[in-house]
Amino acid sequence: MTALALMSISSAHATSLVFTTESYPPYSYRSLHGEVLGMSVEQVREIIRSSDADISYTIELLPWARALALAETQPDHCVFLTARTPEREAQFQWVSPLAVTRNFLVSLEDRDIRATSLADLRSYTVGTQREDYTESLLRQNGFQHLDLSASYDFTLSKLLNGRIDLMPMSQTVIEQLKDKGTPVAPVVQLAEQTLGIACNKAVSTQIIASLQTSLDRMLSDGRMSDIARAYGVSRVP
C-alpha cells in the first residue's frame, strides 16, 4: 500500500475538533497576517502534536461568550484558556492546567484609585467580558455597576478612554502593557485562577485522556515553561 493511501486511511479516521479562544495577548491574538498566535495557542498545538490521538483541528478566535457557548453546545468543540471554576467543572471535560494567573482589578494610573479590599471598589463601574468567569466573580462580591463587552480589546479600550473605572486583568498582561507604556495600575487582587482547555462532554474520553497525558509530559519536561518564557510569561503550573 502506498504512503499516500496510508495517509488517506489515517486522516479518514481522524477526529475533527474545533478549538475556540479569545483575543487576549500574549495568550492568544491574531497577527497582522491573520494567523492565530500566542502562548496558549502554541501550547495547545504542541499538546495535540505530542499526543497519540489522531486529531485534525482548527483554532478560531472569537468573542469569549461565543467561544464558550460553542464548547458547551457543540459536540466537536473545545475552548481555552478557560477558568476551571466550581461552576464550570461538571459542564466540560478538562485538559489542565495550562496556566495559573493572578487577576487584579486595574485602573488608569492617573485615576489614583486606592483600596485595601474588593468591598472598597463596589461603587465603581467595572468592565469585563460577557460570560467571563470574572463576571460571575464580581457579582458574587457585590459589584452591581458592571459594563459587559464582547471582548477584552473592547473592555481595554473603554478603560483607556475613561468609559469605565476598572477592569480585571492578569498580572502578566499588566506587566506587558506597562512595558509598552500603557498607563495601567493594579488596585486589588481579584482572584488566583487555574486555566485549561474545556471540551464538550461528547468529545471522546480517550482523546481527553491522550491530551491530558501529553500535557502532563510537557509540564514535566519543561516544554510548557519554555513556551511561556518565549512570550514573556514567567509563571506556569
Short mmCIF file of C-alpha atoms in Angstrom, two decimals:
data_model
loop_
_atom_site.label_atom_id
_atom_site.label_comp_id
_atom_site.label_asym_id
_atom_site.label_seq_id
_atom_site.Cartn_x
_atom_site.Cartn_y
_atom_site.Cartn_z
CA MET A 1 0.00 0.00 0.00
CA THR A 2 1.37 3.42 -0.88
CA ALA A 3 2.25 6.05 1.71
CA LEU A 4 -0.44 8.31 0.21
CA ALA A 5 -3.05 5.59 0.69
CA LEU A 6 -1.96 5.10 4.30
CA MET A 7 -2.26 8.85 4.93
CA SER A 8 -5.75 8.83 3.43
CA ILE A 9 -6.83 5.97 5.70
CA SER A 10 -5.32 7.71 8.74
CA SER A 11 -6.99 11.05 8.00
CA ALA A 12 -10.29 9.27 7.33
CA HIS A 13 -10.28 8.03 10.93
CA ALA A 14 -9.04 11.29 12.47
CA THR A 15 -11.33 13.04 14.91
CA SER A 16 -12.06 16.62 13.85
CA LEU A 17 -12.14 19.19 16.64
CA VAL A 18 -12.59 22.95 16.71
CA PHE A 19 -10.67 24.82 19.42
CA THR A 20 -12.00 28.30 20.15
CA THR A 21 -10.33 31.09 22.08
CA GLU A 22 -10.47 34.86 22.51
CA SER A 23 -8.17 37.77 21.76
CA TYR A 24 -6.11 38.18 24.95
CA PRO A 25 -2.42 38.90 24.24
CA PRO A 26 0.05 37.37 24.94
CA TYR A 27 -2.03 34.23 25.46
CA SER A 28 -3.94 34.39 22.17
CA TYR A 29 -4.24 37.00 19.42
CA ARG A 30 -4.44 37.50 15.67
CA SER A 31 -1.28 38.57 13.85
CA LEU A 32 -1.13 41.23 11.16
CA HIS A 33 -1.18 38.38 8.64
CA GLY A 34 -4.37 36.90 10.12
CA GLU A 35 -2.73 33.99 11.95
CA VAL A 36 -3.96 32.97 15.41
CA LEU A 37 -0.89 33.07 17.65
CA GLY A 38 0.03 33.31 21.31
CA MET A 39 1.37 31.37 24.27
CA SER A 40 -1.72 29.26 24.88
CA VAL A 41 -2.24 28.70 21.14
CA GLU A 42 1.29 27.33 20.80
CA GLN A 43 0.79 25.19 23.91
CA VAL A 44 -2.42 23.68 22.53
CA ARG A 45 -0.78 22.94 19.18
CA GLU A 46 2.13 21.20 20.91
CA ILE A 47 -0.18 19.23 23.22
CA ILE A 48 -2.03 17.89 20.18
CA ARG A 49 1.15 17.25 18.19
CA SER A 50 2.76 15.34 21.06
CA SER A 51 -0.29 13.23 21.87
CA ASP A 52 -1.07 9.81 20.43
CA ALA A 53 -4.58 10.93 19.49
CA ASP A 54 -5.47 11.08 15.80
CA ILE A 55 -6.89 14.60 15.61
CA SER A 56 -7.43 17.10 12.84
CA TYR A 57 -8.24 20.52 14.22
CA THR A 58 -8.72 24.22 13.67
CA ILE A 59 -8.27 27.12 16.10
CA GLU A 60 -10.72 30.02 15.88
CA LEU A 61 -10.52 33.44 17.54
CA LEU A 62 -13.98 34.57 18.68
CA PRO A 63 -15.69 36.82 21.23
CA TRP A 64 -15.41 34.99 24.55
CA ALA A 65 -19.13 34.38 25.11
CA ARG A 66 -19.40 32.81 21.65
CA ALA A 67 -16.23 30.73 22.11
CA LEU A 68 -17.54 29.38 25.42
CA ALA A 69 -21.07 28.73 24.15
CA LEU A 70 -19.82 26.65 21.23
CA ALA A 71 -17.86 24.38 23.55
CA GLU A 72 -20.94 24.00 25.74
CA THR A 73 -23.33 23.15 22.90
CA GLN A 74 -21.33 21.63 20.02
CA PRO A 75 -20.02 18.06 20.35
CA ASP A 76 -16.76 18.69 18.47
CA HIS A 77 -15.65 21.88 20.24
CA CYS A 78 -13.17 22.83 22.96
CA VAL A 79 -12.37 26.28 24.36
CA PHE A 80 -9.25 27.75 26.00
CA LEU A 81 -7.93 29.38 28.18
CA THR A 82 -10.92 28.57 30.37
CA ALA A 83 -11.05 29.24 34.09
CA ARG A 84 -11.65 25.92 35.86
CA THR A 85 -14.20 27.14 38.38
CA PRO A 86 -16.52 25.00 40.54
CA GLU A 87 -19.48 26.26 38.49
CA ARG A 88 -17.91 25.04 35.25
CA GLU A 89 -16.34 21.80 36.50
CA ALA A 90 -19.22 19.49 35.57
CA GLN A 91 -20.11 21.32 32.35
CA PHE A 92 -16.99 20.22 30.46
CA GLN A 93 -14.24 17.67 30.17
CA TRP A 94 -10.92 19.22 31.12
CA VAL A 95 -7.32 19.21 29.96
CA SER A 96 -5.46 21.29 32.54
CA PRO A 97 -3.62 23.18 33.85
CA LEU A 98 -2.23 25.29 31.03
CA ALA A 99 -1.72 28.37 33.20
CA VAL A 100 -2.25 29.79 36.66
CA THR A 101 -2.91 33.51 36.77
CA ARG A 102 -3.28 36.21 39.39
CA ASN A 103 -6.06 38.55 38.32
CA PHE A 104 -6.28 42.16 39.53
CA LEU A 105 -8.78 44.96 39.20
CA VAL A 106 -6.88 47.57 37.21
CA SER A 107 -7.38 51.32 36.76
CA LEU A 108 -5.61 54.04 34.82
CA GLU A 109 -2.57 55.32 36.71
CA ASP A 110 -3.79 58.91 36.81
CA ARG A 111 -7.06 57.90 38.49
CA ASP A 112 -5.11 57.11 41.67
CA ILE A 113 -7.84 54.76 42.92
CA ARG A 114 -6.87 53.38 46.33
CA ALA A 115 -8.40 50.39 48.10
CA THR A 116 -7.49 47.66 50.55
CA SER A 117 -10.30 45.27 49.65
CA LEU A 118 -12.78 44.49 46.88
CA ALA A 119 -15.54 45.96 49.03
CA ASP A 120 -13.88 49.38 48.73
CA LEU A 121 -14.40 49.29 44.95
CA ARG A 122 -18.07 48.34 44.68
CA SER A 123 -19.20 51.88 43.83
CA TYR A 124 -17.01 51.99 40.70
CA THR A 125 -18.01 50.90 37.18
CA VAL A 126 -16.12 47.74 36.30
CA GLY A 127 -15.84 46.43 32.75
CA THR A 128 -15.30 42.82 31.77
CA GLN A 129 -16.13 40.32 29.04
CA ARG A 130 -19.56 38.73 28.75
CA GLU A 131 -19.57 35.18 30.24
CA ASP A 132 -16.01 35.55 31.53
CA TYR A 133 -15.53 33.93 34.93
CA THR A 134 -14.74 37.38 36.32
CA GLU A 135 -18.30 38.48 35.56
CA SER A 136 -19.79 35.94 37.98
CA LEU A 137 -16.96 36.54 40.46
CA LEU A 138 -17.64 40.28 40.51
CA ARG A 139 -21.36 39.70 41.01
CA GLN A 140 -20.62 37.29 43.86
CA ASN A 141 -18.55 40.04 45.50
CA GLY A 142 -21.38 42.56 45.35
CA PHE A 143 -20.40 44.57 42.26
CA GLN A 144 -23.53 46.00 40.64
CA HIS A 145 -22.10 48.52 38.18
CA LEU A 146 -20.81 46.15 35.51
CA ASP A 147 -20.15 47.11 31.90
CA LEU A 148 -20.02 43.97 29.73
CA SER A 149 -18.26 43.82 26.36
CA ALA A 150 -17.81 41.15 23.71
CA SER A 151 -14.02 41.09 24.02
CA TYR A 152 -11.01 42.05 26.10
CA ASP A 153 -9.98 44.53 23.40
CA PHE A 154 -13.28 46.41 23.75
CA THR A 155 -13.02 46.42 27.54
CA LEU A 156 -9.45 47.74 27.47
CA SER A 157 -10.47 50.46 25.00
CA LYS A 158 -13.22 51.56 27.38
CA LEU A 159 -10.75 51.75 30.27
CA LEU A 160 -8.23 53.78 28.26
CA ASN A 161 -10.97 56.16 27.11
CA GLY A 162 -12.37 56.70 30.61
CA ARG A 163 -15.69 54.97 29.97
CA ILE A 164 -15.14 52.52 32.85
CA ASP A 165 -13.20 52.86 36.09
CA LEU A 166 -11.74 49.38 36.46
CA MET A 167 -11.32 46.07 34.66
CA PRO A 168 -9.93 42.62 35.59
CA MET A 169 -6.53 41.80 34.14
CA SER A 170 -3.90 39.12 34.73
CA GLN A 171 -0.55 40.07 36.22
CA THR A 172 1.23 39.03 33.02
CA VAL A 173 -0.95 41.28 30.86
CA ILE A 174 -0.49 44.20 33.27
CA GLU A 175 3.29 43.85 33.12
CA GLN A 176 3.36 43.64 29.33
CA LEU A 177 1.06 46.65 28.91
CA LYS A 178 3.22 48.69 31.30
CA ASP A 179 6.34 47.68 29.37
CA LYS A 180 4.67 49.16 26.27
CA GLY A 181 3.91 52.40 28.12
CA THR A 182 0.19 51.79 28.71
CA PRO A 183 -0.69 53.66 31.94
CA VAL A 184 -2.47 50.91 33.90
CA ALA A 185 -2.14 50.21 37.61
CA PRO A 186 -3.29 47.20 39.67
CA VAL A 187 -5.52 48.18 42.59
CA VAL A 188 -6.67 45.00 44.38
CA GLN A 189 -6.26 41.31 43.59
CA LEU A 190 -9.50 39.74 42.39
CA ALA A 191 -8.56 36.07 42.09
CA GLU A 192 -5.92 33.44 41.51
CA GLN A 193 -7.18 31.02 38.90
CA THR A 194 -6.21 27.80 37.14
CA LEU A 195 -6.87 27.84 33.38
CA GLY A 196 -7.15 24.98 30.91
CA ILE A 197 -8.87 23.51 27.87
CA ALA A 198 -12.60 22.87 28.36
CA CYS A 199 -14.10 20.35 25.94
CA ASN A 200 -17.69 19.41 25.21
CA LYS A 201 -18.90 16.39 27.16
CA ALA A 202 -19.39 14.48 23.88
CA VAL A 203 -15.68 14.55 22.98
CA SER A 204 -14.18 11.07 23.30
CA THR A 205 -12.83 10.36 26.78
CA GLN A 206 -9.88 8.60 25.12
CA ILE A 207 -8.97 11.82 23.32
CA ILE A 208 -9.24 13.82 26.55
CA ALA A 209 -7.01 11.28 28.32
CA SER A 210 -4.46 11.39 25.49
CA LEU A 211 -4.33 15.19 25.54
CA GLN A 212 -4.01 15.23 29.34
CA THR A 213 -1.14 12.72 29.21
CA SER A 214 0.58 14.89 26.61
CA LEU A 215 0.14 18.00 28.76
CA ASP A 216 1.44 16.19 31.84
CA ARG A 217 4.60 15.20 29.93
CA MET A 218 5.09 18.77 28.74
CA LEU A 219 4.75 20.11 32.27
CA SER A 220 7.25 17.54 33.50
CA ASP A 221 9.89 18.00 30.80
CA GLY A 222 9.74 21.81 30.80
CA ARG A 223 8.22 22.41 27.36
CA MET A 224 5.27 24.32 28.83
CA SER A 225 7.69 26.62 30.66
CA ASP A 226 9.80 27.07 27.53
CA ILE A 227 6.76 28.18 25.50
CA ALA A 228 5.63 30.52 28.29
CA ARG A 229 9.04 32.20 28.57
CA ALA A 230 9.09 32.80 24.82
CA TYR A 231 6.03 35.03 25.33
CA GLY A 232 7.34 36.76 28.45
CA VAL A 233 5.22 34.71 30.85
CA SER A 234 7.18 33.62 33.91
CA ARG A 235 4.56 31.66 35.81
CA VAL A 236 3.32 28.24 34.71
CA PRO A 237 1.73 25.44 36.79
#
